XYZ file of N, CA and C in Angstrom:
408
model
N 231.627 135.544 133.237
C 231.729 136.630 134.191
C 232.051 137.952 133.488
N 232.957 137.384 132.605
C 233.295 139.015 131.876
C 232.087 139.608 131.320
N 231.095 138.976 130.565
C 230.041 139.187 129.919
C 229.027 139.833 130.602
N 228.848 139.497 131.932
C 228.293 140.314 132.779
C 228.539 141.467 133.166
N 229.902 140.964 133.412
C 230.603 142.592 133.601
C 230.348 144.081 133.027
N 229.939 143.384 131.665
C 230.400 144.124 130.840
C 228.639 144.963 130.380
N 228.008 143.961 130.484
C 226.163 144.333 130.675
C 225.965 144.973 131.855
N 226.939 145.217 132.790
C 226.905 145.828 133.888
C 226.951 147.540 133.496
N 228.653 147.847 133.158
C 228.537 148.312 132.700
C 227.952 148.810 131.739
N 227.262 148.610 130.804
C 226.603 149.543 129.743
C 225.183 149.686 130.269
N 224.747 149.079 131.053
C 223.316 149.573 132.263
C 223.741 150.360 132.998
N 225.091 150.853 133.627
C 225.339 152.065 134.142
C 225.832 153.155 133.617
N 226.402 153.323 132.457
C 226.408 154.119 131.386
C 224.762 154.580 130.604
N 224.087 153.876 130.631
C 223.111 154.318 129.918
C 221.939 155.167 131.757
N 222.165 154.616 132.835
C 221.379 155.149 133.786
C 222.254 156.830 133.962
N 223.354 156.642 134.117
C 224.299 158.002 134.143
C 223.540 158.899 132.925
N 223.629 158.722 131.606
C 223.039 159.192 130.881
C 221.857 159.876 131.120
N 220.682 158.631 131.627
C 219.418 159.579 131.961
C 219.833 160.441 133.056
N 220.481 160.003 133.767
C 221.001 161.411 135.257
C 221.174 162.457 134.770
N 222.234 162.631 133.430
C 222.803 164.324 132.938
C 221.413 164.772 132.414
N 220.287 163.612 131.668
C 219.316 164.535 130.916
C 218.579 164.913 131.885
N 218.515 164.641 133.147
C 217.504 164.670 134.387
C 217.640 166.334 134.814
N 219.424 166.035 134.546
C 219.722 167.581 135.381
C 218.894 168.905 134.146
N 218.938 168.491 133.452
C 218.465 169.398 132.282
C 216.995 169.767 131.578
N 216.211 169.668 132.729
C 214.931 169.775 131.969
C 214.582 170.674 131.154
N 213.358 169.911 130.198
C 213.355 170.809 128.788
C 213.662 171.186 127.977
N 215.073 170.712 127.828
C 216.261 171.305 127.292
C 215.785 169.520 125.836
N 216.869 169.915 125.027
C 216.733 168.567 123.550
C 217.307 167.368 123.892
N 218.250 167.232 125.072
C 218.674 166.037 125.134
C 217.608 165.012 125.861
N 216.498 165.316 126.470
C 215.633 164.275 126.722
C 215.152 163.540 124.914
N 215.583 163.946 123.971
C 215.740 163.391 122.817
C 216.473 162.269 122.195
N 217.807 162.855 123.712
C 218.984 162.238 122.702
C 219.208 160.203 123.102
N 220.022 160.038 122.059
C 220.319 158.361 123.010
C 221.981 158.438 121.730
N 222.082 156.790 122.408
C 223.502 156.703 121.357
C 223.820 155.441 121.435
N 224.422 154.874 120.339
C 225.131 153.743 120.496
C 226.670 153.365 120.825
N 226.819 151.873 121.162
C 228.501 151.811 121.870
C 229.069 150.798 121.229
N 230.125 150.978 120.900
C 230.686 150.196 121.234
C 232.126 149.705 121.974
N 232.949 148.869 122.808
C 234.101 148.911 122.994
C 234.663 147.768 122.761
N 235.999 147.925 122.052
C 236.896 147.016 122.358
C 238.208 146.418 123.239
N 237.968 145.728 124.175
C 239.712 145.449 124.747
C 240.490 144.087 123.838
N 241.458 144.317 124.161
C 242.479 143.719 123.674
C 243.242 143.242 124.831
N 243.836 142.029 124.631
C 245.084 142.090 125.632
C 245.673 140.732 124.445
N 247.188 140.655 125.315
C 248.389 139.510 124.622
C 247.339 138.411 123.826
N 246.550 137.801 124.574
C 246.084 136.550 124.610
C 244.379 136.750 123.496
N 243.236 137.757 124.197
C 242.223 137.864 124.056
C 241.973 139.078 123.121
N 240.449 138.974 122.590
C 239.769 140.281 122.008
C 238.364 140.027 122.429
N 237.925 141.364 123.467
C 236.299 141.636 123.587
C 236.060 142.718 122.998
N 234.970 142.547 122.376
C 233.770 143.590 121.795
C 232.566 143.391 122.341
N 232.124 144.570 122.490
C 230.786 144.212 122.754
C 230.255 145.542 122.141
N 228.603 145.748 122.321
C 228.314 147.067 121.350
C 226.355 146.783 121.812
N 225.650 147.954 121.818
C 224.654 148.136 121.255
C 224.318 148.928 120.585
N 222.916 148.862 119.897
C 223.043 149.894 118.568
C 223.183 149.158 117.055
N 223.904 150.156 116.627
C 224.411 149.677 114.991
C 226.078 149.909 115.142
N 226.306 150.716 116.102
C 227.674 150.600 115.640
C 228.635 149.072 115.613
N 229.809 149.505 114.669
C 230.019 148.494 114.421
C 232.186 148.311 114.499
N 232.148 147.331 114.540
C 233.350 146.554 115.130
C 233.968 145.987 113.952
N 234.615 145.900 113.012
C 234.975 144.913 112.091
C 236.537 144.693 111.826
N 236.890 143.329 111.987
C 238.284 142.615 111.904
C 238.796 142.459 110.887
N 239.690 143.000 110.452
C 241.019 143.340 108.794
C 242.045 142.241 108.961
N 241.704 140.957 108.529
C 242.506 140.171 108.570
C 243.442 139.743 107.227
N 244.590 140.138 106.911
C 245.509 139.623 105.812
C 245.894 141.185 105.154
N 245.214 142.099 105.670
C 245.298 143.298 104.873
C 247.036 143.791 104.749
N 247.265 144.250 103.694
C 248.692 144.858 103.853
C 248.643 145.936 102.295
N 249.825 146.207 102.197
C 249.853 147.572 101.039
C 250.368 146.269 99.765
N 250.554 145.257 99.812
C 250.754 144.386 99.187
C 249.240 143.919 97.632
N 249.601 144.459 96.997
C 247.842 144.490 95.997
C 247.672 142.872 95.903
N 248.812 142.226 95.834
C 248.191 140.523 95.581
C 247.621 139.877 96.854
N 247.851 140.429 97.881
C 246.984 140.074 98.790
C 245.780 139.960 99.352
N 244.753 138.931 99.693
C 243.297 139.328 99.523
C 243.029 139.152 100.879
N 242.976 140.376 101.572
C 241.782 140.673 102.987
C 240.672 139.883 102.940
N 240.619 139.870 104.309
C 238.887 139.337 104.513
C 238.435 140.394 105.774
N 237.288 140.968 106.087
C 237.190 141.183 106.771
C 235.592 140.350 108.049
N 235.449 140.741 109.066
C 235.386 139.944 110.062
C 234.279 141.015 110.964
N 233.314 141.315 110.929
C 232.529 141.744 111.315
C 232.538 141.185 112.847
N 232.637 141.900 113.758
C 232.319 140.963 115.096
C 231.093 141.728 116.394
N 230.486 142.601 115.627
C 229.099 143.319 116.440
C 227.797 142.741 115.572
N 227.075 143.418 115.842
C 225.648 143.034 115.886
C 224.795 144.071 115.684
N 224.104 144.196 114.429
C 223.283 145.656 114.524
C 222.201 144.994 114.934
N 221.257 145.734 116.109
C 220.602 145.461 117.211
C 219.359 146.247 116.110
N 218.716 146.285 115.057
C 217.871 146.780 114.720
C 216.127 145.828 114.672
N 215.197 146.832 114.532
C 213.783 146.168 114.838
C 213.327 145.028 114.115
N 213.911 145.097 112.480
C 213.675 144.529 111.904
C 214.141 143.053 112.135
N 215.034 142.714 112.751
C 215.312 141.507 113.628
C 214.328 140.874 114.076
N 214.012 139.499 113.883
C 212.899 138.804 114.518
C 213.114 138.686 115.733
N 214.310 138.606 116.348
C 214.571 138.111 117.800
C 214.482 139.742 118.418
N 215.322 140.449 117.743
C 215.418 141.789 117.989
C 213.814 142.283 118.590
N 212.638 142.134 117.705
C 211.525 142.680 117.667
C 210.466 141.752 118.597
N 210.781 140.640 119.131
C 210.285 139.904 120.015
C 210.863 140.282 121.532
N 212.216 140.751 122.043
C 212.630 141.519 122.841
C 211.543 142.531 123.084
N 211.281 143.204 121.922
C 210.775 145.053 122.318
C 209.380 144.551 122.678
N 208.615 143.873 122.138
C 207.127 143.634 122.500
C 207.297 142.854 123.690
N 208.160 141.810 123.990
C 208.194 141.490 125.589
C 207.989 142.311 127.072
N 208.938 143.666 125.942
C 208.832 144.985 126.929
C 207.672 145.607 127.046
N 206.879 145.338 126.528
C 205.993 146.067 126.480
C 205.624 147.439 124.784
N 206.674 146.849 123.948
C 207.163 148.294 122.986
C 205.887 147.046 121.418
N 206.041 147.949 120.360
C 206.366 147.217 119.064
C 206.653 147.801 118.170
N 207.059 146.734 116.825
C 207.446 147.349 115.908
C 206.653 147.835 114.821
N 206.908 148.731 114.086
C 206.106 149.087 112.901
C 206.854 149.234 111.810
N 206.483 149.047 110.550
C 207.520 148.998 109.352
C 206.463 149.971 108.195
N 207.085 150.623 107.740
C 207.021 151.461 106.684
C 207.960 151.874 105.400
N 207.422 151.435 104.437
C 208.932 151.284 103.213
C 210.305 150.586 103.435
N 209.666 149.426 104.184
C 211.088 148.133 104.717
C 211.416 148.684 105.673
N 211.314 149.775 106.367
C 211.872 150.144 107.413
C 210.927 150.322 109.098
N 212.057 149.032 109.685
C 211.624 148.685 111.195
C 211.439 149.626 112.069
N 210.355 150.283 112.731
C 211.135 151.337 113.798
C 210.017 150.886 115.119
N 210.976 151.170 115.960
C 210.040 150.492 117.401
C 209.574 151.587 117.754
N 208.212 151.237 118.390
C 207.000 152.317 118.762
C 207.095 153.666 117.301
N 207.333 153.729 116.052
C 207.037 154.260 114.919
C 208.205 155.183 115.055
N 209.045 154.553 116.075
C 210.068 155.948 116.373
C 211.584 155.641 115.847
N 212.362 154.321 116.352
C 213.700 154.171 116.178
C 213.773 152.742 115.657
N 214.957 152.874 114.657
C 215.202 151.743 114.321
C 215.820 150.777 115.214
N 216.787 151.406 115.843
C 216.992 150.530 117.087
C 216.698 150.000 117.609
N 217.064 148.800 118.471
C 216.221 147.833 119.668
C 217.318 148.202 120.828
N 218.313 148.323 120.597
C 219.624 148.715 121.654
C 219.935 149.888 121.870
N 220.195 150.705 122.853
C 220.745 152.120 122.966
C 220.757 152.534 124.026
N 221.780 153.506 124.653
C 222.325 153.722 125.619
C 221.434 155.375 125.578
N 220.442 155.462 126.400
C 219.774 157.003 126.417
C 218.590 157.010 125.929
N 217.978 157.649 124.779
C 216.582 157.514 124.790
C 215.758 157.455 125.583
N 215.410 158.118 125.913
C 214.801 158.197 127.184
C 213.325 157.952 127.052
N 212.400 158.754 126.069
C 211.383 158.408 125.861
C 210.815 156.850 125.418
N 211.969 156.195 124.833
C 211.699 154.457 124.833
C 212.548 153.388 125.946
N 213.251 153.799 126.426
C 214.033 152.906 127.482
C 213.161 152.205 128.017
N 212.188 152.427 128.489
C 211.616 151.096 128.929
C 211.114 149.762 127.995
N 211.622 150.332 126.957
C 210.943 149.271 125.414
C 211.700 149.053 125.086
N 213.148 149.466 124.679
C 214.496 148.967 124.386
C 215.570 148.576 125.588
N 216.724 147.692 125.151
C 217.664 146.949 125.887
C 219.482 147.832 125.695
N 219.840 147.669 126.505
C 221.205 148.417 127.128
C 222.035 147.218 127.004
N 221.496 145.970 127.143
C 222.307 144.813 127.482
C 222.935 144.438 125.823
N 224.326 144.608 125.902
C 225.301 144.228 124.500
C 225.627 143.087 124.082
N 225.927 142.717 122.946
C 225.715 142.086 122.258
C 227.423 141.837 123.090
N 228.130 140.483 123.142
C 229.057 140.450 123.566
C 230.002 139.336 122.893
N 231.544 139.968 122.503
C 231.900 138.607 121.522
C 233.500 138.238 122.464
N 234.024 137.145 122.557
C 235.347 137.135 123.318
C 235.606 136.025 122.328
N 237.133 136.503 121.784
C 237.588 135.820 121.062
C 239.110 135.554 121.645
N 239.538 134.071 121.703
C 240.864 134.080 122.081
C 241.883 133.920 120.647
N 242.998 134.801 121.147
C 243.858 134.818 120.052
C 244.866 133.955 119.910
């Protein structure tokens, strides 16, 4: 349920988005898009969720202590084209990918497959986040 919740939200964050560029015609932000991510916390739990590239990562053991060895803990998902699953999404939509010097970009435009805005590809890319719940 939370997971939904939470794809809820970032489909209404990204429709709000096209609303402000709506109010603005002509103007550069029918350009713009962005990626998310958030984290909650509580006593017990940790959610992340994110689309995009941004990224989330967990510092576990870290201290000012030099004999101590960190690990860290990546817990997002870069949502990029070059992804097989990623790039089977965008052509479902109707989008595809193209690659030029290793680099994925859907419809020759963004590396992204996830993003909140973009307006000129939203119908080829996904809003719906990558979602992680970890109990503590």
């Amino acid at each position: 349920e939370i997971q939904e919740r939470i794809g809820q939200t970032f489909h209404q964050l990204h429709d709000n988005f096209l609303a402000a560029v709506a109010k603005r015609p002509g103007r550069f932000m029918h350009h713009s898009g962005t990626t998310a991510t958030i984290l909650y916390t509580t006593k017990s739990t940790l959610i992340v969720a994110n689309v995009g590239d941004s990224r989330a990562i967990l510092s576990r053991g870290a201290s000012y202590d030099p004999a101590s060895e960190p690990t860290a803990i990546q817990l997002t998902v870069d949502h990029v084209a070059l992804n097989k699953t990623e790039r089977l999404l965008v052509e479902e939509r109707g989008g595809y990918v193209s690659t030029t010097n290793g680099v994925g970009r859907v419809n020759d435009m963004l590396v992204l497959t996830r993003s909140i805005g973009d307006q000129k590809l939203a119908s080829v890319l996904s809003r719906t986040p990558h979602v992680v719940v970890l109990n503590l």
